[in-house]
Amino acid sequence: MSLMSKGGARAALGLLLALGSLLASAAVWRQRETSTPSQGEPPFDPLAQALASGSTVANREAPIPSMCYTKTEGVSNPCWTCHTGGVGFNTMDDESLQAEYAFSDVGLLNQWSNLFMDRSRAMKAISDDEVLRYIREDNYAPLREALMRRPGGFKGWVPDLDLSRGFDAEGFAQDGSGWRAVRYKPFLGTFWPTNGSTDDVFIRLPEAFRRDAGGQPSREVYRLNLAILEAAMTVDPALLDAAKSRRRVEPVDERAGGVDLDGDGVLARGVEVVRGLPTHYAGAAAKVKVRRDFYPRGVEFLHTVRYVDPDAPALLSARMKEVRYSRKDEEYAGDQVMAFYGAEQEKKMRNRLPAFPGTPELGLINEFGWRLQGFIEDAKGRLRVQTMEEHVFCMGCHTNLGVTVDQTFGFPRKVPGREGWRHQDLRGIADVPQAGHAKPEVITYFERVKGGDEFRANEELLTRFFVDGKVDEASVRRAAAGGDKDLAWLLTPSRERALALGRAYMALVREQGFTKGRDTLLAPPSNVLPSVENGSTGLEDAGLIFEDGRLHLAWE
């Protein structure tokens, strides 16, 4: 090589190194942009937007989700998944909402106008690389830091699970916070990855449930109490006598809490079955009664909603769309709970609009003793406290639906045993039926809805699993128990669709119009009503009313 060519090579190498340095600096800046204020800019206050909006709730029927405005046209019934016959102590018994639209005067207008927005131009301006870069940035840790350093503090819940430290082999958070990861079968439709979001759930029981009778921290007692709770929250609703129930749990040591879970009259280690329900929890919580279908007071849930990362093994993005926290502050007797449901039904009959006490900083409280608090992305992708109206949106599904178990969705759908105590991952989970059903759950959903989402707008699923408008049952059954596939195969979007859904939601985030809806759709759906006339949905005449919707699953 000549001296001239060597010098040219060195110059070219220098230019490449300089360019690489610039690109690396740009990447670091993009990552820091969501958490570090620019020079001279005040520190990010996650509560500022909620404070600025005050107590304004323009949409008084914000608890009605957008899916309730679906055009059923007498052929498609997505309503059965939430509105169903009485389920145990949940006596809402609201399957009549499948048969007719019964909105208040305010609710007759579909105020989720984002559904009808065409964002194709905004989506085209976002490249695949930009989507991937964005969804792989962490906006959860910056939220924790911003709330902790906020001048004057923050009176609400500050995320105290350090996700960066991960979880051990049993699903316990390695930061010592007491949180434990729950692996579960996602609820139908909206929460499937193919429809735009992934999510995960963590549970934490109060301090007494994590200590032995002497008051000392005990993982064995904690595991024992979680096994008891798992059994109590997953009893088949059709089983009138809970003493006959059977639940497979992770191996636990009965001796740690002096509780005979399998009913064999011997306290042993490695017990993997709970037969019936014990009368009380164990350890320092030994005075707390076990109640079928009810959580004990003080239980907490952390639920994060994320983008779909097509290259992540479990599809969970680092960036979070939302962080949702709930805590059961009050525990009511069964007759009180049934009276609350009766009051909810009367409110609907009288067209009384919902109202919830609380503030964005402290969270809102429902009639059943649950406090809910939510965080959502701001225009820069930073997580912020939801406004009052954005909080009210969350209350509908966690207050008065007929299908919930003590106002929750995820935990009653936990994968049995030790396989259900780890971070959410659909790989290896079979499409099992709902309790009392003969067919796998997803097949049942496809058949009743005539599509893969509430709006019948998921063209990819329609193409994959429907032939001439009918479900290709043989293909879908490949994900059922005994098949060669699983839920991950069944419900994972193509890479192209995952990125497109990410673009669509990024455009919505930049608009900050969540009070007009937060659905992830690639185009305005055709099967949505802009306004409603109360009356028949046409489903009853077509024989398409179903009173058997359940969260509970027939795992075995």
XYZ file of C-alpha atoms in Angstrom:
556
model
C 0.000 0.000 0.000
C 1.404 3.459 -0.903
C 1.972 6.210 1.659
C -0.860 8.162 0.053
C -3.317 5.241 0.326
C -2.296 4.616 3.956
C -2.947 8.251 4.785
C -6.294 8.095 3.014
C -7.219 4.984 4.948
C -6.289 6.650 8.235
C -8.398 9.681 7.308
C -11.343 7.499 6.357
C -10.984 5.563 9.595
C -10.913 8.827 11.508
C -14.093 9.988 9.814
C -15.818 6.681 10.593
C -14.790 6.873 14.254
C -16.002 10.462 14.488
C -19.299 9.548 12.842
C -19.703 6.577 15.199
C -19.045 8.848 18.163
C -21.672 11.315 16.942
C -24.226 8.545 16.442
C -23.498 7.117 19.896
C -23.849 10.561 21.455
C -27.151 11.051 19.649
C -28.410 7.695 20.908
C -27.420 8.560 24.479
C -29.144 11.920 24.150
C -32.319 10.287 22.866
C -32.267 7.903 25.825
C -31.727 10.717 28.304
C -34.216 13.059 26.684
C -37.161 11.431 28.474
C -35.589 11.633 31.937
C -33.008 14.435 32.067
C -34.119 18.075 31.751
C -32.308 20.343 29.321
C -29.972 22.944 30.776
C -32.075 25.684 32.329
C -35.248 23.573 32.117
C -36.946 22.838 35.478
C -36.962 19.204 36.628
C -39.786 17.131 35.192
C -42.790 17.023 37.528
C -44.922 13.916 36.807
C -47.841 15.498 38.671
C -47.858 18.845 36.847
C -50.229 17.902 34.030
C -52.748 16.373 36.434
C -52.622 19.456 38.673
C -53.084 21.755 35.688
C -56.206 19.896 34.582
C -57.738 20.120 38.062
C -60.873 18.132 38.795
C -62.352 18.572 35.314
C -64.121 15.533 33.894
C -65.627 16.515 30.550
C -66.802 13.001 29.741
C -68.971 12.008 32.701
C -69.324 8.546 31.201
C -65.591 7.960 30.831
C -65.945 4.608 32.671
C -67.757 3.219 29.598
C -64.981 1.707 27.436
C -64.910 2.191 23.698
C -65.684 -1.495 23.074
C -69.238 -0.912 24.334
C -69.922 1.096 21.156
C -69.276 -1.893 18.901
C -71.742 -2.556 16.092
C -73.054 -5.997 16.955
C -75.422 -6.076 13.967
C -77.045 -9.175 15.407
C -74.033 -11.316 14.461
C -71.051 -10.325 16.614
C -71.076 -10.519 20.411
C -67.904 -9.307 22.163
C -70.024 -8.179 25.123
C -70.194 -11.629 26.761
C -66.569 -11.437 27.909
C -67.384 -8.714 30.488
C -71.167 -8.723 30.909
C -72.353 -12.076 32.164
C -74.563 -13.932 34.613
C -73.796 -13.790 38.331
C -70.353 -15.190 39.204
C -70.050 -16.156 42.874
C -70.164 -13.070 45.080
C -70.177 -10.884 41.978
C -73.935 -10.531 41.625
C -73.842 -7.728 39.070
C -75.582 -10.164 36.698
C -75.335 -7.774 33.751
C -75.779 -10.110 30.790
C -78.830 -8.005 29.801
C -76.346 -5.475 28.405
C -75.625 -7.982 25.651
C -79.269 -7.825 24.559
C -79.766 -4.084 24.508
C -77.972 -0.808 24.520
C -78.828 0.841 27.827
C -76.753 4.006 27.995
C -77.414 7.103 30.054
C -78.288 10.244 28.114
C -74.653 11.324 28.349
C -73.380 7.941 27.192
C -75.440 7.883 23.991
C -72.733 9.884 22.222
C -69.524 7.943 21.651
C -66.976 10.380 23.013
C -64.013 8.152 22.104
C -63.480 10.162 18.933
C -59.868 8.980 18.565
C -61.342 5.818 17.106
C -62.362 7.755 14.027
C -59.076 9.614 13.506
C -56.958 8.748 10.477
C -53.322 8.886 11.639
C -51.790 7.372 8.519
C -49.778 10.519 7.720
C -48.333 10.743 11.245
C -47.558 7.025 11.186
C -45.695 7.246 7.871
C -43.393 9.852 9.393
C -42.186 7.343 12.016
C -39.621 4.803 10.789
C -39.221 1.240 12.015
C -35.891 2.145 13.602
C -37.510 5.027 15.451
C -40.226 2.743 16.811
C -37.722 0.168 18.026
C -35.449 2.789 19.540
C -38.396 4.400 21.335
C -40.005 1.287 22.784
C -36.646 0.015 24.068
C -36.003 3.058 26.241
C -36.819 2.818 29.936
C -39.353 5.367 31.175
C -40.207 3.512 34.403
C -37.015 4.167 36.401
C -37.124 7.904 35.535
C -40.695 8.032 36.897
C -39.546 6.603 40.227
C -36.673 9.094 40.397
C -38.840 12.073 39.430
C -41.467 11.276 42.071
C -38.888 10.750 44.799
C -37.063 14.024 44.092
C -40.238 16.048 43.544
C -40.190 19.255 45.655
C -42.749 18.820 48.402
C -42.830 15.074 47.825
C -45.588 12.954 46.360
C -48.467 11.754 48.549
C -49.580 8.925 46.290
C -47.946 5.601 45.529
C -44.364 5.860 44.344
C -43.328 2.815 42.267
C -41.236 0.794 44.696
C -40.459 -2.218 42.525
C -36.941 -1.929 41.088
C -37.405 -3.746 37.806
C -33.738 -3.308 36.895
C -32.778 -5.808 39.613
C -35.053 -8.446 38.172
C -36.619 -11.524 39.727
C -35.273 -14.757 41.114
C -36.188 -18.252 39.912
C -39.362 -18.191 42.039
C -40.579 -14.857 40.685
C -39.735 -12.788 43.775
C -38.385 -9.298 43.161
C -34.695 -9.246 43.994
C -34.928 -5.763 45.497
C -36.536 -7.125 48.686
C -39.750 -5.157 48.119
C -42.025 -8.179 48.511
C -43.443 -7.950 45.000
C -43.870 -11.212 43.106
C -44.383 -11.714 39.365
C -47.552 -13.485 38.201
C -47.739 -15.430 34.939
C -51.292 -15.608 33.629
C -53.487 -16.072 30.598
C -54.286 -12.557 29.302
C -57.866 -11.375 29.189
C -59.638 -11.599 25.858
C -59.298 -9.186 22.948
C -57.759 -5.868 23.898
C -54.968 -7.359 26.014
C -53.702 -9.740 23.366
C -50.327 -8.697 21.871
C -51.809 -8.993 18.385
C -54.018 -6.009 19.264
C -51.188 -3.700 20.234
C -50.185 -4.102 23.865
C -48.357 -6.452 26.162
C -48.751 -6.338 29.924
C -47.547 -7.911 33.146
C -48.831 -8.204 36.718
C -47.163 -8.251 40.125
C -48.757 -8.951 43.507
C -47.729 -8.078 47.066
C -49.416 -9.203 50.263
C -49.265 -7.105 53.452
C -46.311 -7.421 55.812
C -48.054 -9.849 58.197
C -48.474 -12.381 55.371
C -44.716 -12.346 54.837
C -43.770 -13.114 58.446
C -43.926 -16.199 60.619
C -45.860 -16.495 63.883
C -42.909 -14.983 65.731
C -42.907 -11.900 63.522
C -39.753 -12.789 61.593
C -39.600 -12.475 57.780
C -40.263 -15.862 56.204
C -40.328 -16.672 52.518
C -41.846 -20.080 53.270
C -44.790 -18.480 55.091
C -45.193 -15.945 52.278
C -45.268 -18.709 49.664
C -47.770 -20.618 51.787
C -50.088 -17.606 52.050
C -49.852 -16.923 48.334
C -50.789 -20.542 47.649
C -53.824 -20.185 49.904
C -54.835 -16.976 48.138
C -54.378 -18.630 44.741
C -56.711 -21.434 45.797
C -59.282 -18.981 47.200
C -59.393 -16.842 44.047
C -59.594 -19.627 41.487
C -62.428 -21.844 42.766
C -64.717 -22.830 39.898
C -67.871 -20.683 40.278
C -70.017 -23.729 39.503
C -68.669 -25.480 42.595
C -71.072 -24.534 45.362
C -69.054 -26.198 48.113
C -65.501 -24.808 48.252
C -64.531 -27.763 50.450
C -64.586 -29.851 47.271
C -62.240 -27.557 45.366
C -58.766 -28.595 44.264
C -55.966 -26.322 43.091
C -52.458 -27.220 42.019
C -49.963 -24.831 43.611
C -46.201 -24.489 43.833
C -44.528 -26.886 46.315
C -44.971 -25.405 49.798
C -44.022 -26.414 53.333
C -47.138 -26.872 55.459
C -44.970 -27.014 58.565
C -43.936 -23.370 58.125
C -47.448 -22.197 58.935
C -49.019 -25.230 60.595
C -51.687 -25.477 57.880
C -52.766 -28.792 56.351
C -53.456 -27.709 52.776
C -53.900 -31.075 51.130
C -56.127 -32.428 53.904
C -54.144 -35.626 54.513
C -53.824 -34.985 58.252
C -50.032 -34.637 58.075
C -47.955 -31.456 57.917
C -45.333 -31.988 55.236
C -43.029 -30.176 52.867
C -43.316 -30.185 49.075
C -47.124 -30.136 49.100
C -48.495 -29.176 45.658
C -52.268 -29.405 46.084
C -54.759 -27.335 48.087
C -57.934 -29.301 48.753
C -60.757 -27.150 50.008
C -59.810 -23.890 51.708
C -58.225 -23.434 55.141
C -60.127 -21.177 57.524
C -57.240 -18.744 58.080
C -53.974 -17.638 56.545
C -50.658 -18.575 58.147
C -47.867 -17.041 60.214
C -48.369 -13.510 61.500
C -51.558 -13.366 59.394
C -53.107 -16.332 61.230
C -56.015 -14.207 62.453
C -57.022 -13.226 58.915
C -59.871 -15.345 57.569
C -59.630 -16.961 54.151
C -62.561 -15.850 52.004
C -63.439 -17.452 48.710
C -63.340 -14.902 45.853
C -62.032 -12.111 48.109
C -58.555 -10.713 48.633
C -57.484 -9.730 52.143
C -57.293 -6.049 52.997
C -53.975 -4.488 52.042
C -53.235 -6.620 48.977
C -51.529 -4.643 46.184
C -51.288 -5.119 42.437
C -48.919 -3.493 39.972
C -49.958 -3.775 36.334
C -47.838 -2.359 33.523
C -49.099 -1.936 29.949
C -46.346 -1.957 27.325
C -45.638 -1.845 23.618
C -45.065 -5.032 21.631
C -41.345 -5.518 21.021
C -41.168 -8.031 18.147
C -37.608 -9.012 19.045
C -38.089 -9.475 22.799
C -38.547 -13.147 23.778
C -41.691 -12.374 25.814
C -42.684 -9.404 23.561
C -42.520 -6.980 26.530
C -41.026 -3.598 25.644
C -38.867 -1.667 28.090
C -41.024 1.424 27.607
C -44.378 1.424 29.348
C -47.553 2.933 27.988
C -49.103 2.869 31.436
C -48.342 1.894 35.015
C -51.427 0.903 36.984
C -51.435 0.400 40.751
C -54.260 -0.813 42.978
C -54.592 -1.495 46.680
C -57.493 -2.933 48.623
C -57.955 -0.413 51.416
C -61.201 -1.808 52.836
C -62.651 -5.295 53.158
C -66.408 -5.737 53.285
C -68.600 -8.665 54.274
C -70.288 -10.673 51.523
C -73.735 -9.219 52.143
C -72.310 -5.695 51.972
C -70.659 -6.468 48.652
C -73.908 -7.818 47.211
C -75.666 -4.665 48.428
C -73.063 -2.572 46.578
C -73.801 -4.493 43.369
C -77.503 -3.935 43.908
C -76.848 -0.210 44.301
C -74.815 -0.222 41.071
C -77.711 -1.809 39.188
C -80.131 0.763 40.591
C -77.833 3.619 39.533
C -77.865 2.305 35.986
C -81.655 2.007 35.983
C -81.977 5.622 37.168
C -79.372 6.939 34.704
C -77.240 8.237 37.537
C -73.761 9.193 36.378
C -70.773 7.604 38.142
C -68.672 9.547 40.644
C -65.555 8.457 42.512
C -63.874 10.110 45.488
C -60.158 10.817 45.391
C -57.563 12.858 43.539
C -54.998 12.069 40.828
C -52.218 12.268 43.421
C -53.882 9.853 45.844
C -55.843 7.759 43.341
C -59.574 7.176 43.044
C -61.606 4.854 45.279
C -64.501 2.640 44.245
C -67.398 1.420 46.363
C -65.741 -1.937 46.961
C -62.750 -0.580 48.846
C -60.167 -0.487 46.040
C -57.884 2.484 45.432
C -56.596 2.827 41.861
C -53.805 5.064 40.618
C -52.480 5.342 37.077
C -49.533 6.809 35.190
C -49.435 7.341 31.419
C -46.983 8.747 28.858
C -46.656 12.463 28.267
C -45.854 13.901 24.831
C -42.132 13.164 25.322
C -42.760 9.599 26.420
C -42.178 10.253 30.106
C -44.604 8.623 32.507
C -46.811 11.143 34.299
C -49.695 10.958 36.756
C -53.013 10.575 34.976
C -55.453 13.463 35.128
C -58.739 13.157 36.987
C -60.617 12.265 33.802
C -57.985 9.754 32.741
C -58.315 8.107 36.156
C -62.092 7.942 35.843
C -61.617 5.991 32.593
C -59.985 3.174 34.608
C -62.814 2.840 37.107
C -65.490 1.297 34.897
C -63.780 -2.040 34.342
C -62.727 -2.319 37.992
C -66.022 -1.418 39.640
C -69.215 -2.818 38.166
C -68.554 -5.541 35.591
C -70.242 -8.898 35.964
C -67.172 -10.981 35.134
C -64.575 -9.692 37.609
C -63.502 -11.522 40.761
C -63.257 -8.963 43.577
C -62.872 -6.289 40.879
C -59.757 -7.869 39.344
C -58.922 -9.665 36.088
C -55.394 -11.098 36.087
C -54.777 -13.103 39.253
C -57.778 -15.456 38.885
C -56.248 -16.409 35.503
C -52.862 -17.316 36.990
C -51.107 -20.340 35.535
C -51.321 -23.062 38.231
C -48.321 -24.074 40.290
C -44.759 -22.875 40.139
C -45.067 -22.124 36.399
C -47.349 -19.223 37.346
C -44.786 -17.505 39.554
C -42.529 -15.769 37.071
C -42.526 -12.763 34.780
C -45.249 -12.791 32.148
C -44.485 -14.916 29.093
C -47.069 -16.493 26.777
C -44.670 -19.129 25.523
C -45.718 -22.532 26.786
C -49.211 -21.470 27.884
C -51.998 -23.481 26.268
C -55.339 -22.115 25.152
C -57.452 -23.787 27.842
C -61.248 -23.369 28.111
C -63.052 -21.098 30.505
C -64.549 -22.869 33.506
C -67.658 -24.752 32.380
C -66.816 -24.475 28.675
C -66.058 -27.325 26.310
C -63.969 -25.483 23.708
C -60.676 -23.613 24.214
C -61.243 -19.987 25.153
C -59.790 -18.322 22.056
C -61.861 -20.495 19.735
C -64.974 -19.558 21.711
C -64.050 -15.865 21.451
C -63.417 -16.079 17.697
C -66.729 -17.849 17.102
C -68.825 -15.444 19.167
C -67.118 -12.229 18.076
C -66.513 -13.195 14.444
C -63.094 -11.612 14.695
C -59.913 -11.251 16.724
C -60.817 -8.055 18.575
C -63.932 -6.275 19.767
C -64.109 -4.118 16.643
C -63.406 -6.956 14.181
C -60.619 -4.739 12.881
C -57.654 -7.129 13.238
C -57.238 -8.104 9.596
C -54.193 -10.234 10.336
C -56.105 -12.601 12.630
C -59.043 -12.668 10.223
C -56.675 -13.751 7.470
C -54.833 -16.322 9.588
C -57.708 -18.043 11.356
C -60.911 -17.439 9.430
C -62.043 -19.027 6.158
C -65.081 -17.507 4.453
C -66.032 -15.817 7.729
C -65.831 -19.002 9.811
C -63.183 -19.994 12.345
C -60.553 -22.438 11.119
C -60.927 -24.461 14.295
C -58.293 -27.044 13.414
C -55.641 -24.336 13.092
C -56.600 -22.542 16.307
C -56.666 -25.839 18.211
C -52.946 -26.207 17.588
C -52.493 -23.836 20.542
C -54.806 -25.836 22.810
C -53.673 -28.409 25.364
C -52.024 -31.286 23.540
C -51.368 -29.211 20.435
C -47.984 -28.400 18.922
C -48.282 -24.618 19.464
C -49.082 -22.192 22.297
C -50.640 -18.785 23.036
C -47.498 -16.977 21.929
C -47.861 -18.497 18.452
C -51.598 -17.821 18.397
C -51.582 -14.206 19.591
C -48.261 -12.701 18.475
C -48.560 -10.155 15.662
C -46.273 -10.214 12.656
C -43.245 -7.958 12.921
C -44.802 -5.576 10.411
C -48.032 -5.327 12.402
C -46.227 -4.931 15.737
C -44.225 -1.977 14.392
C -47.307 -0.427 12.791
C -49.206 -0.666 16.078
C -46.253 0.963 17.819
C -46.320 3.828 15.320
C -50.055 4.292 15.816
C -49.756 4.578 19.577
C -46.690 6.841 19.368
C -48.769 9.236 17.244
C -51.499 9.175 19.884
C -48.982 9.833 22.661
C -47.666 12.903 20.881
C -51.224 14.243 20.571
C -51.925 13.713 24.308
C -55.597 13.190 23.571
C -56.239 10.272 25.903
C -59.528 11.745 27.083
C -60.770 10.929 23.577
C -59.566 7.318 23.747
C -56.389 5.286 24.026
C -57.110 2.381 21.670
C -54.368 1.148 19.367
C -55.810 0.849 15.866
C -54.183 1.069 12.466
C -57.164 2.769 10.817
C -60.625 3.997 11.788
C -62.745 0.862 12.375
C -65.969 0.364 10.453
C -67.727 -1.599 13.209
C -68.074 1.215 15.756
C -71.108 3.379 16.438
C -70.482 7.151 16.653
C -73.703 7.411 18.640
C -76.225 4.980 20.052
C -79.962 4.645 20.150
C -80.968 2.644 23.188
C -82.735 -0.580 22.374
C -82.088 -4.034 21.022
C -78.626 -5.058 19.866
C -80.194 -7.784 17.737
C -78.239 -10.462 19.561
C -81.176 -11.882 21.513
C -83.261 -12.457 18.388
C -80.252 -14.186 16.846
C -79.830 -16.490 19.874
C -76.414 -15.039 20.643
C -76.765 -14.139 24.333
C -74.264 -15.967 26.570
C -74.399 -16.024 30.365
C -71.312 -18.186 30.799
C -68.473 -15.664 30.541
C -65.843 -16.407 33.221
C -62.376 -15.300 34.218
C -61.878 -18.732 35.746
C -60.140 -21.288 33.557
C -60.269 -25.076 33.302
C -56.528 -25.711 33.438
C -56.805 -29.438 34.106
